[in-house]
């Protein structure tokens, strides 16, 4: 097998979706005209209402980033005790729990969905447990009905980190339809983004009101501050980008669906590489292109494939290796997490964005095939 050429320019896991600059200028003109740059001005208000429609949400509030969105959602719901969560996520998830003053308790994940395993949750519940924080990792939904049943049985709150799941639909419903609150991240690496940003969808008027106080210094009105809040507001530039992004997201989803199909066809012919599959009742958020590498069949582990791809100028990412529980400040409470440990060793995220050409995908696939060949001969 002939060694493929390297990419002349590095190919990264993502490239941000951007509106045409010309389409953003009118928003800038309007901001310059009004001189309203932040503090819940016109574009902020419009973005909240358009997003609420897009996500079919009753209460939706935008923020300066996803991490603070999640932290303040926990604070708004007064979650201060133990929170059962997954070790297989981006560190922002447990950090939000810690910053809210609560304690993350890690339980193992399901080997297929890679989300919290509902069968492991109940054994972790103690009198101090107040909430379950699930992550719809890679846009694969948690088992929301099993989690809700456990929460109801024990009087717990359910919060979801849907940073990867902006476009995930479960039985046709946006994923924020489940749980007491859901966070989305609008960071530049996410499919729908506002450069930096995030939002929380919640279900109760009282929680929504607390969220609004917390993101704006705790201010109720000009004379009243009701609690020590922070500044977590989204500004007008970010909000304008969000509005324009909602117009172009459909095209990006179509492009990514075509790229996913090319990868799917190619990987089906490479033994030892399996692309993760969405269940039949789920529509893919198209945030990441994730495979699992079977060492026995592929010949080497995911970390070796990752390293060897770099030699071809291909920058895959090992989301989420190592587990959140591997950091010193965050050592877990002695619970075994064998599934999460194995999954973290096996996964690899490939370059995935609408601007990729079919020949980029073909070329990446031939490099993977070459690496397999090389390591098996
Ligand atoms: C991106 C991400 C976040 C953090 O969002 P920011 O907007 O970058 O603060 C939280 N959780 C997960 C799983 C993420 O991937």
GROMACS .gro file of C-alpha atoms and ligand atoms in nm:
model
  392
    1UNK     CA    1   0.000   0.000   0.000
    2UNK     CA    2   0.140   0.336  -0.106
    3UNK     CA    3   0.189   0.596   0.165
    4UNK     CA    4  -0.059   0.886   0.113
    5UNK     CA    5   0.072   1.245   0.097
    6UNK     CA    6   0.038   1.466   0.404
    7UNK     CA    7  -0.209   1.752   0.396
    8UNK     CA    8  -0.016   2.063   0.295
    9UNK     CA    9  -0.202   2.269   0.558
   10UNK     CA   10  -0.302   2.119   0.893
   11UNK     CA   11  -0.659   1.996   0.903
   12UNK     CA   12  -0.816   2.053   1.245
   13UNK     CA   13  -1.113   1.903   1.420
   14UNK     CA   14  -1.332   2.199   1.331
   15UNK     CA   15  -1.350   2.534   1.159
   16UNK     CA   16  -1.609   2.774   1.286
   17UNK     CA   17  -1.917   2.846   1.080
   18UNK     CA   18  -1.922   3.217   0.997
   19UNK     CA   19  -2.186   3.435   0.832
   20UNK     CA   20  -2.084   3.653   0.535
   21UNK     CA   21  -1.914   3.961   0.676
   22UNK     CA   22  -2.142   4.178   0.462
   23UNK     CA   23  -2.445   4.028   0.634
   24UNK     CA   24  -2.308   4.124   0.976
   25UNK     CA   25  -2.234   4.488   0.890
   26UNK     CA   26  -2.596   4.610   0.913
   27UNK     CA   27  -2.614   4.481   1.271
   28UNK     CA   28  -2.294   4.671   1.351
   29UNK     CA   29  -2.437   4.987   1.199
   30UNK     CA   30  -2.743   4.954   1.413
   31UNK     CA   31  -2.533   4.901   1.730
   32UNK     CA   32  -2.316   5.205   1.646
   33UNK     CA   33  -2.632   5.405   1.588
   34UNK     CA   34  -2.810   5.308   1.910
   35UNK     CA   35  -2.492   5.302   2.122
   36UNK     CA   36  -2.647   5.016   2.318
   37UNK     CA   37  -2.366   4.764   2.348
   38UNK     CA   38  -2.490   4.534   2.623
   39UNK     CA   39  -2.737   4.502   2.912
   40UNK     CA   40  -3.016   4.317   2.739
   41UNK     CA   41  -3.065   4.549   2.444
   42UNK     CA   42  -3.245   4.484   2.114
   43UNK     CA   43  -3.039   4.197   1.965
   44UNK     CA   44  -3.013   4.021   2.299
   45UNK     CA   45  -3.390   4.025   2.337
   46UNK     CA   46  -3.444   3.911   1.978
   47UNK     CA   47  -3.191   3.629   2.011
   48UNK     CA   48  -3.359   3.496   2.325
   49UNK     CA   49  -3.694   3.495   2.154
   50UNK     CA   50  -3.570   3.336   1.828
   51UNK     CA   51  -3.378   3.069   2.017
   52UNK     CA   52  -3.682   2.996   2.233
   53UNK     CA   53  -3.878   2.936   1.913
   54UNK     CA   54  -3.601   2.725   1.755
   55UNK     CA   55  -3.574   2.508   2.066
   56UNK     CA   56  -3.943   2.517   2.156
   57UNK     CA   57  -3.852   2.647   2.502
   58UNK     CA   58  -4.067   2.842   2.744
   59UNK     CA   59  -3.787   2.996   2.950
   60UNK     CA   60  -3.457   3.059   2.771
   61UNK     CA   61  -3.179   3.293   2.884
   62UNK     CA   62  -2.850   3.364   2.705
   63UNK     CA   63  -2.511   3.414   2.872
   64UNK     CA   64  -2.152   3.511   2.797
   65UNK     CA   65  -2.047   3.144   2.789
   66UNK     CA   66  -2.168   2.792   2.855
   67UNK     CA   67  -1.971   2.727   3.172
   68UNK     CA   68  -2.130   3.020   3.356
   69UNK     CA   69  -2.470   2.922   3.211
   70UNK     CA   70  -2.442   2.583   3.379
   71UNK     CA   71  -2.294   2.719   3.703
   72UNK     CA   72  -2.570   2.976   3.741
   73UNK     CA   73  -2.841   2.723   3.653
   74UNK     CA   74  -2.722   2.508   3.945
   75UNK     CA   75  -2.709   2.813   4.172
   76UNK     CA   76  -3.054   2.930   4.062
   77UNK     CA   77  -3.190   2.589   4.163
   78UNK     CA   78  -3.006   2.606   4.494
   79UNK     CA   79  -2.808   2.288   4.431
   80UNK     CA   80  -2.542   2.274   4.701
   81UNK     CA   81  -2.511   1.910   4.807
   82UNK     CA   82  -2.401   1.609   4.605
   83UNK     CA   83  -2.457   1.602   4.231
   84UNK     CA   84  -2.433   1.271   4.049
   85UNK     CA   85  -2.252   1.320   3.720
   86UNK     CA   86  -2.037   1.160   3.452
   87UNK     CA   87  -1.656   1.149   3.442
   88UNK     CA   88  -1.665   1.133   3.060
   89UNK     CA   89  -1.706   1.500   2.970
   90UNK     CA   90  -1.524   1.828   2.927
   91UNK     CA   91  -1.387   1.962   3.260
   92UNK     CA   92  -1.638   2.253   3.250
   93UNK     CA   93  -1.914   2.015   3.361
   94UNK     CA   94  -1.771   1.921   3.704
   95UNK     CA   95  -1.621   2.270   3.738
   96UNK     CA   96  -1.969   2.420   3.722
   97UNK     CA   97  -2.077   2.190   4.004
   98UNK     CA   98  -1.775   2.289   4.215
   99UNK     CA   99  -1.811   2.661   4.142
  100UNK     CA  100  -2.178   2.644   4.246
  101UNK     CA  101  -2.054   2.512   4.582
  102UNK     CA  102  -2.176   2.155   4.529
  103UNK     CA  103  -1.988   1.823   4.514
  104UNK     CA  104  -1.962   1.608   4.202
  105UNK     CA  105  -2.015   1.236   4.258
  106UNK     CA  106  -1.905   1.035   3.957
  107UNK     CA  107  -2.081   0.723   3.837
  108UNK     CA  108  -1.996   0.501   3.544
  109UNK     CA  109  -2.131   0.543   3.192
  110UNK     CA  110  -2.326   0.322   2.957
  111UNK     CA  111  -2.093   0.141   2.714
  112UNK     CA  112  -2.306   0.226   2.410
  113UNK     CA  113  -2.448   0.576   2.469
  114UNK     CA  114  -2.136   0.680   2.666
  115UNK     CA  115  -2.373   0.888   2.886
  116UNK     CA  116  -2.457   0.827   3.256
  117UNK     CA  117  -2.563   0.466   3.314
  118UNK     CA  118  -2.901   0.489   3.495
  119UNK     CA  119  -2.831   0.145   3.646
  120UNK     CA  120  -2.539   0.295   3.841
  121UNK     CA  121  -2.711   0.609   3.968
  122UNK     CA  122  -2.925   0.473   4.251
  123UNK     CA  123  -2.634   0.308   4.433
  124UNK     CA  124  -2.462   0.649   4.447
  125UNK     CA  125  -2.758   0.831   4.605
  126UNK     CA  126  -2.710   0.940   4.969
  127UNK     CA  127  -2.914   1.171   5.195
  128UNK     CA  128  -2.692   1.456   5.063
  129UNK     CA  129  -2.778   1.396   4.695
  130UNK     CA  130  -2.967   1.688   4.542
  131UNK     CA  131  -2.936   1.654   4.167
  132UNK     CA  132  -2.831   1.448   3.866
  133UNK     CA  133  -2.627   1.629   3.603
  134UNK     CA  134  -2.617   1.430   3.278
  135UNK     CA  135  -2.419   1.519   2.967
  136UNK     CA  136  -2.562   1.437   2.623
  137UNK     CA  137  -2.211   1.355   2.515
  138UNK     CA  138  -2.142   1.401   2.140
  139UNK     CA  139  -2.514   1.482   2.108
  140UNK     CA  140  -2.622   1.129   2.208
  141UNK     CA  141  -2.911   1.173   2.452
  142UNK     CA  142  -2.888   1.041   2.806
  143UNK     CA  143  -3.158   0.789   2.898
  144UNK     CA  144  -3.382   1.079   2.999
  145UNK     CA  145  -3.685   0.873   3.098
  146UNK     CA  146  -3.491   0.636   3.327
  147UNK     CA  147  -3.310   0.933   3.484
  148UNK     CA  148  -3.637   1.119   3.541
  149UNK     CA  149  -3.790   0.813   3.710
  150UNK     CA  150  -3.495   0.788   3.950
  151UNK     CA  151  -3.512   1.163   4.017
  152UNK     CA  152  -3.884   1.146   4.091
  153UNK     CA  153  -3.838   0.851   4.323
  154UNK     CA  154  -3.573   1.037   4.527
  155UNK     CA  155  -3.687   1.397   4.490
  156UNK     CA  156  -3.381   1.505   4.288
  157UNK     CA  157  -3.339   1.780   4.030
  158UNK     CA  158  -3.224   1.690   3.681
  159UNK     CA  159  -2.991   1.918   3.486
  160UNK     CA  160  -2.838   1.847   3.146
  161UNK     CA  161  -2.522   1.970   2.980
  162UNK     CA  162  -2.627   1.981   2.614
  163UNK     CA  163  -2.313   2.159   2.489
  164UNK     CA  164  -2.290   1.905   2.203
  165UNK     CA  165  -2.660   1.869   2.142
  166UNK     CA  166  -2.793   2.197   2.001
  167UNK     CA  167  -2.961   2.015   1.712
  168UNK     CA  168  -3.034   1.685   1.886
  169UNK     CA  169  -3.397   1.581   1.863
  170UNK     CA  170  -3.533   1.291   2.066
  171UNK     CA  171  -3.861   1.156   1.923
  172UNK     CA  172  -3.879   1.484   1.733
  173UNK     CA  173  -3.841   1.707   2.042
  174UNK     CA  174  -3.540   1.931   2.111
  175UNK     CA  175  -3.331   1.771   2.385
  176UNK     CA  176  -3.398   2.065   2.621
  177UNK     CA  177  -3.754   1.933   2.659
  178UNK     CA  178  -3.621   1.695   2.926
  179UNK     CA  179  -3.507   1.765   3.282
  180UNK     CA  180  -3.549   2.076   3.499
  181UNK     CA  181  -3.282   2.276   3.315
  182UNK     CA  182  -3.056   2.234   3.012
  183UNK     CA  183  -2.742   2.424   2.916
  184UNK     CA  184  -2.617   2.481   2.562
  185UNK     CA  185  -2.272   2.620   2.483
  186UNK     CA  186  -2.227   2.869   2.199
  187UNK     CA  187  -1.848   2.855   2.200
  188UNK     CA  188  -1.672   2.902   1.865
  189UNK     CA  189  -1.600   2.527   1.840
  190UNK     CA  190  -1.968   2.441   1.869
  191UNK     CA  191  -2.183   2.412   1.557
  192UNK     CA  192  -2.417   2.696   1.656
  193UNK     CA  193  -2.204   2.962   1.820
  194UNK     CA  194  -2.180   3.330   1.909
  195UNK     CA  195  -1.795   3.332   1.930
  196UNK     CA  196  -1.844   3.281   2.306
  197UNK     CA  197  -2.183   3.228   2.463
  198UNK     CA  198  -2.436   2.989   2.604
  199UNK     CA  199  -2.793   2.956   2.723
  200UNK     CA  200  -3.009   2.784   2.980
  201UNK     CA  201  -3.356   2.649   2.920
  202UNK     CA  202  -3.554   2.603   3.239
  203UNK     CA  203  -3.905   2.509   3.328
  204UNK     CA  204  -4.028   2.727   3.611
  205UNK     CA  205  -4.088   3.099   3.635
  206UNK     CA  206  -3.910   3.117   3.974
  207UNK     CA  207  -3.595   2.945   3.845
  208UNK     CA  208  -3.589   3.164   3.536
  209UNK     CA  209  -3.616   3.472   3.755
  210UNK     CA  210  -3.325   3.360   3.976
  211UNK     CA  211  -3.119   3.293   3.662
  212UNK     CA  212  -3.183   3.648   3.544
  213UNK     CA  213  -3.079   3.794   3.880
  214UNK     CA  214  -2.762   3.584   3.894
  215UNK     CA  215  -2.639   3.681   3.548
  216UNK     CA  216  -2.683   4.053   3.621
  217UNK     CA  217  -2.520   4.116   3.964
  218UNK     CA  218  -2.838   4.009   4.147
  219UNK     CA  219  -3.006   4.332   4.043
  220UNK     CA  220  -3.385   4.332   4.060
  221UNK     CA  221  -3.443   4.699   3.986
  222UNK     CA  222  -3.258   5.028   4.025
  223UNK     CA  223  -3.295   5.025   4.402
  224UNK     CA  224  -3.289   4.654   4.483
  225UNK     CA  225  -3.016   4.392   4.470
  226UNK     CA  226  -3.155   4.058   4.587
  227UNK     CA  227  -2.848   3.833   4.587
  228UNK     CA  228  -2.477   3.832   4.506
  229UNK     CA  229  -2.489   3.768   4.134
  230UNK     CA  230  -2.214   3.795   3.874
  231UNK     CA  231  -2.185   3.955   3.534
  232UNK     CA  232  -2.261   3.677   3.286
  233UNK     CA  233  -2.447   3.875   3.022
  234UNK     CA  234  -2.416   3.828   2.648
  235UNK     CA  235  -2.333   4.151   2.463
  236UNK     CA  236  -2.492   4.294   2.149
  237UNK     CA  237  -2.212   4.188   1.911
  238UNK     CA  238  -2.245   3.827   2.023
  239UNK     CA  239  -2.624   3.845   2.004
  240UNK     CA  240  -2.608   3.983   1.649
  241UNK     CA  241  -2.382   3.696   1.544
  242UNK     CA  242  -2.629   3.453   1.699
  243UNK     CA  243  -2.919   3.599   1.501
  244UNK     CA  244  -2.727   3.569   1.174
  245UNK     CA  245  -2.610   3.220   1.267
  246UNK     CA  246  -2.969   3.100   1.304
  247UNK     CA  247  -3.021   3.194   0.936
  248UNK     CA  248  -2.728   2.988   0.810
  249UNK     CA  249  -2.730   2.687   1.041
  250UNK     CA  250  -2.959   2.486   0.810
  251UNK     CA  251  -2.703   2.491   0.528
  252UNK     CA  252  -2.425   2.381   0.763
  253UNK     CA  253  -2.637   2.091   0.887
  254UNK     CA  254  -2.691   1.974   0.527
  255UNK     CA  255  -2.319   1.996   0.447
  256UNK     CA  256  -2.224   1.809   0.761
  257UNK     CA  257  -2.481   1.538   0.692
  258UNK     CA  258  -2.315   1.477   0.352
  259UNK     CA  259  -1.968   1.467   0.507
  260UNK     CA  260  -2.087   1.226   0.775
  261UNK     CA  261  -2.225   0.996   0.504
  262UNK     CA  262  -1.885   0.992   0.328
  263UNK     CA  263  -1.704   0.907   0.651
  264UNK     CA  264  -1.962   0.639   0.728
  265UNK     CA  265  -1.910   0.469   0.393
  266UNK     CA  266  -1.532   0.485   0.425
  267UNK     CA  267  -1.505   0.368   0.785
  268UNK     CA  268  -1.739   0.074   0.714
  269UNK     CA  269  -1.456  -0.063   0.500
  270UNK     CA  270  -1.183  -0.021   0.761
  271UNK     CA  271  -1.180  -0.306   1.009
  272UNK     CA  272  -1.150  -0.202   1.372
  273UNK     CA  273  -1.305   0.143   1.333
  274UNK     CA  274  -1.670   0.192   1.424
  275UNK     CA  275  -1.849   0.523   1.390
  276UNK     CA  276  -2.086   0.587   1.680
  277UNK     CA  277  -2.451   0.541   1.585
  278UNK     CA  278  -2.749   0.747   1.696
  279UNK     CA  279  -3.053   0.546   1.812
  280UNK     CA  280  -3.341   0.533   1.558
  281UNK     CA  281  -3.553   0.790   1.747
  282UNK     CA  282  -3.270   1.047   1.764
  283UNK     CA  283  -3.163   1.298   1.504
  284UNK     CA  284  -2.791   1.370   1.516
  285UNK     CA  285  -2.673   1.713   1.632
  286UNK     CA  286  -2.381   1.677   1.384
  287UNK     CA  287  -2.146   1.836   1.636
  288UNK     CA  288  -1.870   1.573   1.629
  289UNK     CA  289  -1.763   1.284   1.410
  290UNK     CA  290  -1.673   1.016   1.663
  291UNK     CA  291  -1.529   0.671   1.611
  292UNK     CA  292  -1.424   0.394   1.845
  293UNK     CA  293  -1.106   0.206   1.775
  294UNK     CA  294  -1.091  -0.166   1.851
  295UNK     CA  295  -0.726  -0.240   1.919
  296UNK     CA  296  -0.753  -0.611   1.835
  297UNK     CA  297  -0.905  -0.547   1.494
  298UNK     CA  298  -0.735  -0.222   1.402
  299UNK     CA  299  -0.391  -0.326   1.521
  300UNK     CA  300  -0.316  -0.024   1.742
  301UNK     CA  301  -0.504   0.181   1.998
  302UNK     CA  302  -0.675   0.516   1.943
  303UNK     CA  303  -0.381   0.708   2.092
  304UNK     CA  304  -0.141   0.560   1.836
  305UNK     CA  305  -0.380   0.636   1.550
  306UNK     CA  306  -0.408   0.991   1.687
  307UNK     CA  307  -0.028   1.032   1.689
  308UNK     CA  308   0.023   0.881   1.345
  309UNK     CA  309  -0.250   1.098   1.193
  310UNK     CA  310  -0.052   1.402   1.306
  311UNK     CA  311   0.229   1.293   1.076
  312UNK     CA  312  -0.017   1.348   0.790
  313UNK     CA  313  -0.107   1.692   0.926
  314UNK     CA  314  -0.444   1.559   1.048
  315UNK     CA  315  -0.538   1.680   1.395
  316UNK     CA  316  -0.800   1.448   1.545
  317UNK     CA  317  -0.894   1.501   1.911
  318UNK     CA  318  -0.917   1.254   2.197
  319UNK     CA  319  -1.236   1.399   2.351
  320UNK     CA  320  -1.265   1.306   2.643
  321UNK     CA  321  -0.935   1.157   2.745
  322UNK     CA  322  -0.828   1.168   3.023
  323UNK     CA  323  -1.141   1.139   3.239
  324UNK     CA  324  -1.233   1.434   3.463
  325UNK     CA  325  -1.159   1.208   3.761
  326UNK     CA  326  -0.792   1.185   3.665
  327UNK     CA  327  -0.710   1.538   3.783
  328UNK     CA  328  -0.562   1.579   4.131
  329UNK     CA  329  -0.818   1.827   4.261
  330UNK     CA  330  -1.094   1.603   4.146
  331UNK     CA  331  -1.003   1.249   4.253
  332UNK     CA  332  -1.320   1.049   4.278
  333UNK     CA  333  -1.463   0.882   4.581
  334UNK     CA  334  -1.312   0.540   4.522
  335UNK     CA  335  -1.584   0.433   4.280
  336UNK     CA  336  -1.467   0.210   3.997
  337UNK     CA  337  -1.530   0.354   3.654
  338UNK     CA  338  -1.419   0.072   3.425
  339UNK     CA  339  -1.653   0.151   3.136
  340UNK     CA  340  -1.563   0.520   3.127
  341UNK     CA  341  -1.195   0.429   3.141
  342UNK     CA  342  -1.225   0.193   2.847
  343UNK     CA  343  -1.441   0.428   2.639
  344UNK     CA  344  -1.196   0.714   2.694
  345UNK     CA  345  -0.918   0.493   2.555
  346UNK     CA  346  -1.118   0.396   2.246
  347UNK     CA  347  -1.270   0.719   2.117
  348UNK     CA  348  -1.134   0.958   1.859
  349UNK     CA  349  -1.301   1.265   1.704
  350UNK     CA  350  -1.218   1.335   1.339
  351UNK     CA  351  -1.211   1.667   1.151
  352UNK     CA  352  -1.573   1.760   1.084
  353UNK     CA  353  -1.704   2.089   0.947
  354UNK     CA  354  -1.911   2.202   0.652
  355UNK     CA  355  -1.622   2.355   0.459
  356UNK     CA  356  -1.445   2.018   0.422
  357UNK     CA  357  -1.443   1.885   0.068
  358UNK     CA  358  -1.522   1.525  -0.024
  359UNK     CA  359  -1.159   1.482  -0.125
  360UNK     CA  360  -1.049   1.594   0.225
  361UNK     CA  361  -1.263   1.315   0.369
  362UNK     CA  362  -1.138   1.060   0.112
  363UNK     CA  363  -0.783   1.157   0.191
  364UNK     CA  364  -0.828   1.126   0.568
  365UNK     CA  365  -0.984   0.783   0.513
  366UNK     CA  366  -0.690   0.668   0.301
  367UNK     CA  367  -0.447   0.782   0.573
  368UNK     CA  368  -0.642   0.579   0.831
  369UNK     CA  369  -0.641   0.276   0.600
  370UNK     CA  370  -0.266   0.319   0.547
  371UNK     CA  371  -0.198   0.343   0.923
  372UNK     CA  372  -0.393   0.020   0.976
  373UNK     CA  373  -0.205  -0.153   0.697
  374UNK     CA  374   0.133  -0.034   0.823
  375UNK     CA  375   0.068  -0.154   1.177
  376UNK     CA  376  -0.054  -0.497   1.065
  377UNK     CA  377   0.225  -0.592   0.830
  378LIG     C1  378  -1.789   2.333   2.533
  378LIG     C2  379  -1.837   2.261   2.652
  378LIG     C3  380  -1.870   2.327   2.771
  378LIG     C4  381  -1.830   2.469   2.800
  378LIG     O1  382  -1.888   2.563   2.726
  378LIG     P1  383  -1.819   2.708   2.711
  378LIG     O2  384  -1.922   2.782   2.632
  378LIG     O3  385  -1.691   2.688   2.637
  378LIG     O4  386  -1.800   2.765   2.847
  378LIG     C5  387  -1.932   2.254   2.874
  378LIG     N1  388  -1.955   2.123   2.862
  378LIG     C6  389  -1.920   2.054   2.752
  378LIG     C7  390  -1.950   1.907   2.746
  378LIG     C8  391  -1.858   2.119   2.644
  378LIG     O5  392  -1.819   2.050   2.537
   0.00000   0.00000   0.00000
